[in-house]
Amino acid sequence: MQQPLLLLGVVLALLLWFSLVWTKGSFDDSMHYLGKYSTLLMAPFVFGLFLAYPGALRKVLFAFVLSAWLTLLLSYGIWLEVAVLLKAFPSVDPLYPTVFKLHTTQSIVLCLGLYFSWALALGEKNPASQKKLYALAVVFTVLAVFNLLNMTHARIGYVSLVLPLLVYLFMKFSWKGGLIAIAVVAIVANVAYFGSETVSSRVDKTYNEVVNWNPDKYENTDMGARLSWWHISLQIFQEHPVAGAGVGAYPSEFLKHAEPMGVPPHNNPHNQFFLLLTQIGLIGPLLFLAMLTAHYLSIYSLTEPARLASTALFATFAFGNLFNSFLLDSAERTLYMILVSGFLAAAYSQASDR
């Protein structure tokens, strides 16, 4: 089950290119989206590189963890108002210390860095080095959890902290793992909600925005805006149910429905499934779902510690695309395609050795 994801990604990219034939959007808008979706085409080449250099995946994970450490330390430095960092990042608010990119990206980097740290420690064969890696993983976990719950202010970070663990437990222990996962969710959710004012306020805010949403009245809030964007996306799909409106059509088609509702122009519904639905019809989200399913199934072919790391990538990316369009975001889509190619190559190699 290693190659289907690569094939499905190529098919999805080619369909999006082919939709130029019927797109309702401008050429410039079409090229804007296609330039981003073309990252899907690089996965087979990266897969081949990881096959040729089997040791590269561990080095890539180490490099990623180092970048996560750098992000974490800079974030704390800004939060503590270290003068040299305030000068280096003048536009960053110390109360919201995100570095390099916005809070969504930082949350993903920290969550993946946490799980990759533990995976690297698990995979270390030298006992002395393994103890050091475990110690670093513990320190990173403590610092990252505090950062995500009290500093970064991203709801995707809250979920991405625990979701990979839940998926991992289910995959490892089946229904017993599912029961353990439910217990973990209940405990972690209660501790986070009642122990962190930041978390509880964000959760309450999200709940109120969803409950009070009105399709006839636009609210410029995180969830209020998303619900309006998703509602309009479904209207676009209803007008173009067979093959969608084409790859570059979202901005113009969105505007037709948004103006009467008082919704500002937008080029992204912040949900990858809805975006693909408007662009190439039902086949789009189904192909994307099939890609994610292929990734999930490939994890069973991995041995530890790659299984833990790949599970973390899968869970974070799959959930994140429900509230973002990660195939449009340069850091997220590039990171995913490189790492998933490495994990697929590892799964292929391990299956061939059996």
Tab-separated table of C-alpha atoms in Angstrom:
chain	number	residue	atom	x	y	z
A	1	MET	CA	0.000	0.000	0.000
A	2	GLN	CA	2.941	2.371	-0.572
A	3	GLN	CA	2.473	3.659	-4.121
A	4	PRO	CA	-1.284	4.456	-4.227
A	5	LEU	CA	-0.840	7.766	-2.419
A	6	LEU	CA	1.753	8.890	-4.955
A	7	LEU	CA	-0.433	7.834	-7.875
A	8	LEU	CA	-3.539	9.458	-6.384
A	9	GLY	CA	-1.638	12.712	-5.842
A	10	VAL	CA	-0.497	12.760	-9.467
A	11	VAL	CA	-4.031	11.992	-10.707
A	12	LEU	CA	-5.454	14.795	-8.546
A	13	ALA	CA	-2.884	17.293	-9.841
A	14	LEU	CA	-3.511	16.282	-13.478
A	15	LEU	CA	-7.287	16.590	-13.071
A	16	LEU	CA	-6.842	20.074	-11.673
A	17	TRP	CA	-4.655	20.984	-14.645
A	18	PHE	CA	-7.203	19.469	-17.028
A	19	SER	CA	-9.958	21.589	-15.455
A	20	LEU	CA	-8.404	24.561	-17.262
A	21	VAL	CA	-10.594	23.399	-20.138
A	22	TRP	CA	-13.805	24.402	-18.340
A	23	THR	CA	-12.700	26.761	-15.587
A	24	LYS	CA	-14.865	29.814	-14.967
A	25	GLY	CA	-11.918	31.664	-13.475
A	26	SER	CA	-9.209	33.812	-14.990
A	27	PHE	CA	-5.933	32.441	-16.306
A	28	ASP	CA	-3.989	34.243	-13.556
A	29	ASP	CA	-6.177	32.772	-10.816
A	30	SER	CA	-5.875	29.316	-12.374
A	31	MET	CA	-2.082	29.543	-12.476
A	32	HIS	CA	-2.067	30.713	-8.854
A	33	TYR	CA	-3.780	27.518	-7.689
A	34	LEU	CA	-1.991	25.193	-10.103
A	35	GLY	CA	1.395	26.493	-9.004
A	36	LYS	CA	0.550	25.313	-5.507
A	37	TYR	CA	-1.087	22.023	-6.473
A	38	SER	CA	1.901	21.103	-8.621
A	39	THR	CA	3.740	20.214	-5.403
A	40	LEU	CA	1.768	16.952	-5.584
A	41	LEU	CA	3.835	16.018	-8.635
A	42	MET	CA	7.113	16.130	-6.750
A	43	ALA	CA	6.243	13.281	-4.365
A	44	PRO	CA	7.248	10.385	-6.682
A	45	PHE	CA	10.678	11.968	-7.237
A	46	VAL	CA	11.213	12.539	-3.498
A	47	PHE	CA	10.043	8.963	-2.879
A	48	GLY	CA	12.770	7.754	-5.273
A	49	LEU	CA	15.419	9.795	-3.465
A	50	PHE	CA	14.481	8.290	-0.103
A	51	LEU	CA	14.614	4.814	-1.649
A	52	ALA	CA	18.101	5.520	-2.964
A	53	TYR	CA	19.276	6.915	0.388
A	54	PRO	CA	17.554	4.855	3.121
A	55	GLY	CA	19.308	6.683	5.970
A	56	ALA	CA	18.086	10.072	4.815
A	57	LEU	CA	14.719	9.895	6.592
A	58	ARG	CA	16.254	9.858	10.075
A	59	LYS	CA	18.483	12.802	9.132
A	60	VAL	CA	15.463	14.711	7.824
A	61	LEU	CA	13.586	14.066	11.083
A	62	PHE	CA	16.602	15.255	13.076
A	63	ALA	CA	16.771	18.412	10.977
A	64	PHE	CA	13.070	19.024	11.506
A	65	VAL	CA	13.373	18.579	15.267
A	66	LEU	CA	16.265	21.069	15.314
A	67	SER	CA	14.100	23.592	13.450
A	68	ALA	CA	11.294	22.945	15.956
A	69	TRP	CA	13.722	23.612	18.831
A	70	LEU	CA	14.795	26.865	17.167
A	71	THR	CA	11.167	27.911	16.729
A	72	LEU	CA	10.371	27.032	20.338
A	73	LEU	CA	13.347	28.874	21.830
A	74	LEU	CA	12.757	31.989	19.726
A	75	SER	CA	9.089	31.958	20.719
A	76	TYR	CA	10.008	31.839	24.408
A	77	GLY	CA	12.632	34.528	23.906
A	78	ILE	CA	10.064	36.889	22.393
A	79	TRP	CA	7.542	35.992	25.096
A	80	LEU	CA	10.166	36.844	27.754
A	81	GLU	CA	10.863	40.080	25.841
A	82	VAL	CA	14.556	39.461	25.211
A	83	ALA	CA	15.690	42.782	23.728
A	84	VAL	CA	17.700	41.409	20.800
A	85	LEU	CA	14.778	39.225	19.697
A	86	LEU	CA	12.267	42.061	19.978
A	87	LYS	CA	14.498	44.017	17.590
A	88	ALA	CA	14.860	41.018	15.246
A	89	PHE	CA	11.073	40.398	15.210
A	90	PRO	CA	9.573	43.902	15.602
A	91	SER	CA	6.168	42.907	14.221
A	92	VAL	CA	5.660	39.992	16.638
A	93	ASP	CA	3.578	40.665	19.740
A	94	PRO	CA	5.221	39.135	22.862
A	95	LEU	CA	1.740	38.077	23.987
A	96	TYR	CA	1.400	36.037	20.766
A	97	PRO	CA	5.009	34.957	20.103
A	98	THR	CA	4.808	33.235	16.731
A	99	VAL	CA	7.961	33.228	14.625
A	100	PHE	CA	8.612	32.770	10.888
A	101	LYS	CA	4.916	32.209	10.054
A	102	LEU	CA	1.493	32.420	11.684
A	103	HIS	CA	0.245	30.495	14.716
A	104	THR	CA	-1.166	27.613	12.657
A	105	THR	CA	2.225	26.766	11.144
A	106	GLN	CA	4.029	27.176	14.455
A	107	SER	CA	1.533	24.853	16.155
A	108	ILE	CA	2.105	22.180	13.515
A	109	VAL	CA	5.888	22.519	13.763
A	110	LEU	CA	5.813	22.185	17.551
A	111	CYS	CA	3.385	19.250	17.592
A	112	LEU	CA	5.304	17.316	14.954
A	113	GLY	CA	8.579	18.242	16.640
A	114	LEU	CA	7.256	16.733	19.870
A	115	TYR	CA	6.305	13.388	18.308
A	116	PHE	CA	9.394	13.233	16.098
A	117	SER	CA	11.567	13.812	19.182
A	118	TRP	CA	10.108	10.728	20.844
A	119	ALA	CA	10.357	8.729	17.615
A	120	LEU	CA	14.046	9.570	17.232
A	121	ALA	CA	14.701	8.579	20.847
A	122	LEU	CA	12.870	5.283	20.333
A	123	GLY	CA	14.937	4.552	17.248
A	124	GLU	CA	18.350	5.325	18.763
A	125	LYS	CA	20.421	2.146	19.140
A	126	ASN	CA	23.193	3.557	21.336
A	127	PRO	CA	21.973	3.363	24.991
A	128	ALA	CA	23.881	6.457	26.129
A	129	SER	CA	22.655	8.538	23.185
A	130	GLN	CA	19.131	7.220	23.664
A	131	LYS	CA	19.020	8.477	27.267
A	132	LYS	CA	20.065	11.942	26.095
A	133	LEU	CA	17.430	11.940	23.346
A	134	TYR	CA	14.750	10.862	25.830
A	135	ALA	CA	15.780	13.677	28.167
A	136	LEU	CA	15.611	16.200	25.321
A	137	ALA	CA	12.210	14.814	24.277
A	138	VAL	CA	10.884	15.316	27.814
A	139	VAL	CA	12.152	18.896	27.956
A	140	PHE	CA	10.772	19.673	24.498
A	141	THR	CA	7.391	18.166	25.429
A	142	VAL	CA	7.051	20.294	28.573
A	143	LEU	CA	8.063	23.505	26.797
A	144	ALA	CA	5.964	22.785	23.694
A	145	VAL	CA	2.812	21.899	25.658
A	146	PHE	CA	3.014	25.128	27.686
A	147	ASN	CA	3.677	27.121	24.519
A	148	LEU	CA	0.754	25.591	22.653
A	149	LEU	CA	-1.720	25.911	25.519
A	150	ASN	CA	-0.786	29.381	26.744
A	151	MET	CA	1.241	31.256	24.119
A	152	THR	CA	0.495	30.244	20.534
A	153	HIS	CA	-3.308	30.522	20.800
A	154	ALA	CA	-4.098	28.098	17.955
A	155	ARG	CA	-6.912	25.605	18.317
A	156	ILE	CA	-5.277	23.285	15.803
A	157	GLY	CA	-2.405	23.033	18.280
A	158	TYR	CA	-4.717	21.818	21.042
A	159	VAL	CA	-6.051	19.024	18.865
A	160	SER	CA	-2.717	18.138	17.246
A	161	LEU	CA	-1.188	17.626	20.681
A	162	VAL	CA	-3.425	14.638	21.455
A	163	LEU	CA	-4.890	13.415	18.157
A	164	PRO	CA	-1.699	11.667	16.918
A	165	LEU	CA	-1.470	9.799	20.222
A	166	LEU	CA	-5.092	8.713	19.971
A	167	VAL	CA	-4.676	7.450	16.412
A	168	TYR	CA	-1.440	5.712	17.400
A	169	LEU	CA	-3.088	3.936	20.361
A	170	PHE	CA	-5.983	2.797	18.186
A	171	MET	CA	-3.663	1.454	15.487
A	172	LYS	CA	-1.438	-0.318	18.009
A	173	PHE	CA	-4.083	-1.811	20.301
A	174	SER	CA	-7.266	-1.852	18.167
A	175	TRP	CA	-10.466	-1.522	20.239
A	176	LYS	CA	-8.506	-1.581	23.489
A	177	GLY	CA	-6.472	1.306	22.172
A	178	GLY	CA	-9.727	3.044	21.307
A	179	LEU	CA	-10.892	2.782	24.912
A	180	ILE	CA	-7.545	4.047	26.156
A	181	ALA	CA	-7.782	6.889	23.645
A	182	ILE	CA	-11.236	7.896	24.930
A	183	ALA	CA	-9.923	7.944	28.487
A	184	VAL	CA	-6.908	10.024	27.424
A	185	VAL	CA	-9.145	12.514	25.588
A	186	ALA	CA	-11.413	12.888	28.616
A	187	ILE	CA	-8.509	13.482	30.999
A	188	VAL	CA	-6.491	15.785	28.741
A	189	ALA	CA	-9.537	17.803	27.684
A	190	ASN	CA	-10.609	18.402	31.279
A	191	VAL	CA	-7.109	19.291	32.467
A	192	ALA	CA	-6.558	21.656	29.539
A	193	TYR	CA	-9.995	23.285	29.761
A	194	PHE	CA	-10.063	23.842	33.509
A	195	GLY	CA	-6.320	24.360	33.912
A	196	SER	CA	-5.725	26.951	31.202
A	197	GLU	CA	-7.739	30.134	30.862
A	198	THR	CA	-6.409	30.510	27.317
A	199	VAL	CA	-7.736	27.106	26.293
A	200	SER	CA	-11.113	27.512	27.971
A	201	SER	CA	-11.660	30.960	26.468
A	202	ARG	CA	-10.763	29.710	22.972
A	203	VAL	CA	-13.063	26.692	23.310
A	204	ASP	CA	-15.937	28.816	24.625
A	205	LYS	CA	-15.395	31.344	21.850
A	206	THR	CA	-15.491	28.597	19.210
A	207	TYR	CA	-18.675	27.106	20.659
A	208	ASN	CA	-20.447	30.462	20.739
A	209	GLU	CA	-19.412	31.300	17.177
A	210	VAL	CA	-20.779	27.996	15.868
A	211	VAL	CA	-24.026	28.129	17.849
A	212	ASN	CA	-24.760	31.755	16.917
A	213	TRP	CA	-23.866	31.431	13.225
A	214	ASN	CA	-26.529	32.660	10.820
A	215	PRO	CA	-26.151	31.980	7.071
A	216	ASP	CA	-27.909	35.252	6.295
A	217	LYS	CA	-25.660	37.379	8.493
A	218	TYR	CA	-21.877	37.429	8.111
A	219	GLU	CA	-19.832	37.454	11.313
A	220	ASN	CA	-16.131	38.269	11.008
A	221	THR	CA	-15.004	35.643	13.524
A	222	ASP	CA	-12.823	32.559	13.110
A	223	MET	CA	-15.637	30.024	12.923
A	224	GLY	CA	-18.342	32.432	11.785
A	225	ALA	CA	-16.316	33.325	8.695
A	226	ARG	CA	-15.422	29.683	8.005
A	227	LEU	CA	-19.047	28.571	8.217
A	228	SER	CA	-20.010	31.304	5.729
A	229	TRP	CA	-17.184	30.276	3.375
A	230	TRP	CA	-18.239	26.616	3.566
A	231	HIS	CA	-21.871	27.562	2.981
A	232	ILE	CA	-20.951	29.515	-0.143
A	233	SER	CA	-18.686	26.667	-1.311
A	234	LEU	CA	-21.636	24.297	-1.221
A	235	GLN	CA	-23.662	26.806	-3.245
A	236	ILE	CA	-20.884	26.888	-5.862
A	237	PHE	CA	-20.899	23.089	-5.985
A	238	GLN	CA	-24.679	23.045	-6.412
A	239	GLU	CA	-24.275	25.231	-9.507
A	240	HIS	CA	-21.481	23.018	-10.903
A	241	PRO	CA	-22.198	19.540	-9.495
A	242	VAL	CA	-20.578	17.398	-12.198
A	243	ALA	CA	-17.071	18.721	-12.767
A	244	GLY	CA	-16.896	21.779	-10.535
A	245	ALA	CA	-16.256	25.324	-11.711
A	246	GLY	CA	-12.600	24.710	-12.587
A	247	VAL	CA	-9.323	25.224	-10.800
A	248	GLY	CA	-9.217	29.026	-10.922
A	249	ALA	CA	-12.905	29.764	-10.455
A	250	TYR	CA	-13.214	29.999	-6.681
A	251	PRO	CA	-12.579	33.770	-6.272
A	252	SER	CA	-15.039	34.855	-8.966
A	253	GLU	CA	-17.694	32.234	-8.147
A	254	PHE	CA	-17.366	33.033	-4.456
A	255	LEU	CA	-17.886	36.732	-5.127
A	256	LYS	CA	-21.196	36.090	-6.936
A	257	HIS	CA	-22.684	34.490	-3.821
A	258	ALA	CA	-20.814	36.527	-1.233
A	259	GLU	CA	-21.846	40.034	-2.284
A	260	PRO	CA	-25.590	39.628	-1.583
A	261	MET	CA	-24.741	38.187	1.857
A	262	GLY	CA	-22.269	40.936	2.726
A	263	VAL	CA	-19.335	38.506	2.861
A	264	PRO	CA	-15.960	40.025	1.896
A	265	PRO	CA	-14.113	38.554	-1.138
A	266	HIS	CA	-12.058	35.456	-0.390
A	267	ASN	CA	-10.064	32.900	-2.393
A	268	ASN	CA	-9.960	29.996	0.042
A	269	PRO	CA	-12.708	28.349	2.160
A	270	HIS	CA	-10.139	27.135	4.698
A	271	ASN	CA	-11.149	23.547	4.077
A	272	GLN	CA	-9.272	21.549	1.439
A	273	PHE	CA	-12.219	19.239	0.795
A	274	PHE	CA	-14.633	22.090	0.076
A	275	LEU	CA	-12.099	23.862	-2.132
A	276	LEU	CA	-11.566	20.772	-4.292
A	277	LEU	CA	-15.325	20.211	-4.395
A	278	THR	CA	-15.831	23.620	-6.002
A	279	GLN	CA	-12.919	23.147	-8.405
A	280	ILE	CA	-13.389	19.673	-9.915
A	281	GLY	CA	-16.565	18.345	-8.323
A	282	LEU	CA	-17.026	15.360	-6.043
A	283	ILE	CA	-14.044	13.494	-7.511
A	284	GLY	CA	-11.725	16.093	-5.950
A	285	PRO	CA	-12.432	15.527	-2.243
A	286	LEU	CA	-12.814	11.791	-2.864
A	287	LEU	CA	-9.312	11.603	-4.374
A	288	PHE	CA	-7.918	13.655	-1.518
A	289	LEU	CA	-9.651	11.406	1.020
A	290	ALA	CA	-8.232	8.377	-0.804
A	291	MET	CA	-4.737	9.908	-0.493
A	292	LEU	CA	-5.160	10.285	3.249
A	293	THR	CA	-6.553	6.751	3.515
A	294	ALA	CA	-3.551	5.385	1.612
A	295	HIS	CA	-1.249	7.204	4.022
A	296	TYR	CA	-3.105	5.721	6.994
A	297	LEU	CA	-2.914	2.188	5.606
A	298	SER	CA	0.798	2.546	4.814
A	299	ILE	CA	1.509	3.187	8.497
A	300	TYR	CA	0.710	-0.466	9.257
A	301	SER	CA	3.683	-1.454	7.064
A	302	LEU	CA	6.085	0.608	9.171
A	303	THR	CA	8.000	-0.571	12.203
A	304	GLU	CA	8.818	1.579	15.190
A	305	PRO	CA	9.813	4.354	15.465
A	306	ALA	CA	8.778	5.422	11.946
A	307	ARG	CA	5.213	4.315	12.725
A	308	LEU	CA	4.858	6.885	15.510
A	309	ALA	CA	6.308	9.689	13.368
A	310	SER	CA	4.164	8.875	10.327
A	311	THR	CA	1.043	8.638	12.514
A	312	ALA	CA	1.744	12.115	13.864
A	313	LEU	CA	2.101	13.501	10.333
A	314	PHE	CA	-1.089	11.779	9.157
A	315	ALA	CA	-3.248	12.885	12.085
A	316	THR	CA	-2.042	16.488	12.014
A	317	PHE	CA	-2.400	16.886	8.246
A	318	ALA	CA	-5.758	15.102	7.996
A	319	PHE	CA	-7.342	17.127	10.792
A	320	GLY	CA	-5.732	20.381	9.699
A	321	ASN	CA	-7.315	20.187	6.255
A	322	LEU	CA	-10.770	20.307	7.816
A	323	PHE	CA	-10.133	23.908	8.867
A	324	ASN	CA	-7.405	24.932	6.410
A	325	SER	CA	-6.454	24.296	2.797
A	326	PHE	CA	-2.950	22.975	3.378
A	327	LEU	CA	-2.352	22.206	-0.293
A	328	LEU	CA	-2.366	25.986	-0.780
A	329	ASP	CA	-0.001	26.729	2.123
A	330	SER	CA	3.636	26.513	1.059
A	331	ALA	CA	5.150	25.322	4.346
A	332	GLU	CA	2.448	22.778	5.151
A	333	ARG	CA	2.108	21.203	1.705
A	334	THR	CA	5.872	21.012	1.073
A	335	LEU	CA	6.532	19.606	4.516
A	336	TYR	CA	3.840	16.971	4.074
A	337	MET	CA	4.901	15.839	0.608
A	338	ILE	CA	8.565	15.490	1.629
A	339	LEU	CA	7.876	13.644	4.877
A	340	VAL	CA	5.126	11.375	3.557
A	341	SER	CA	7.385	10.404	0.640
A	342	GLY	CA	10.067	9.429	3.154
A	343	PHE	CA	7.658	7.361	5.241
A	344	LEU	CA	6.270	5.644	2.136
A	345	ALA	CA	9.791	4.783	1.009
A	346	ALA	CA	10.538	3.370	4.475
A	347	ALA	CA	7.359	1.300	4.396
A	348	TYR	CA	8.225	0.003	0.918
A	349	SER	CA	11.751	-0.938	1.985
A	350	GLN	CA	10.595	-2.657	5.158
A	351	ALA	CA	7.923	-4.622	3.272
A	352	SER	CA	10.511	-5.715	0.687
A	353	ASP	CA	12.874	-6.958	3.404
A	354	ARG	CA	10.274	-9.237	4.951
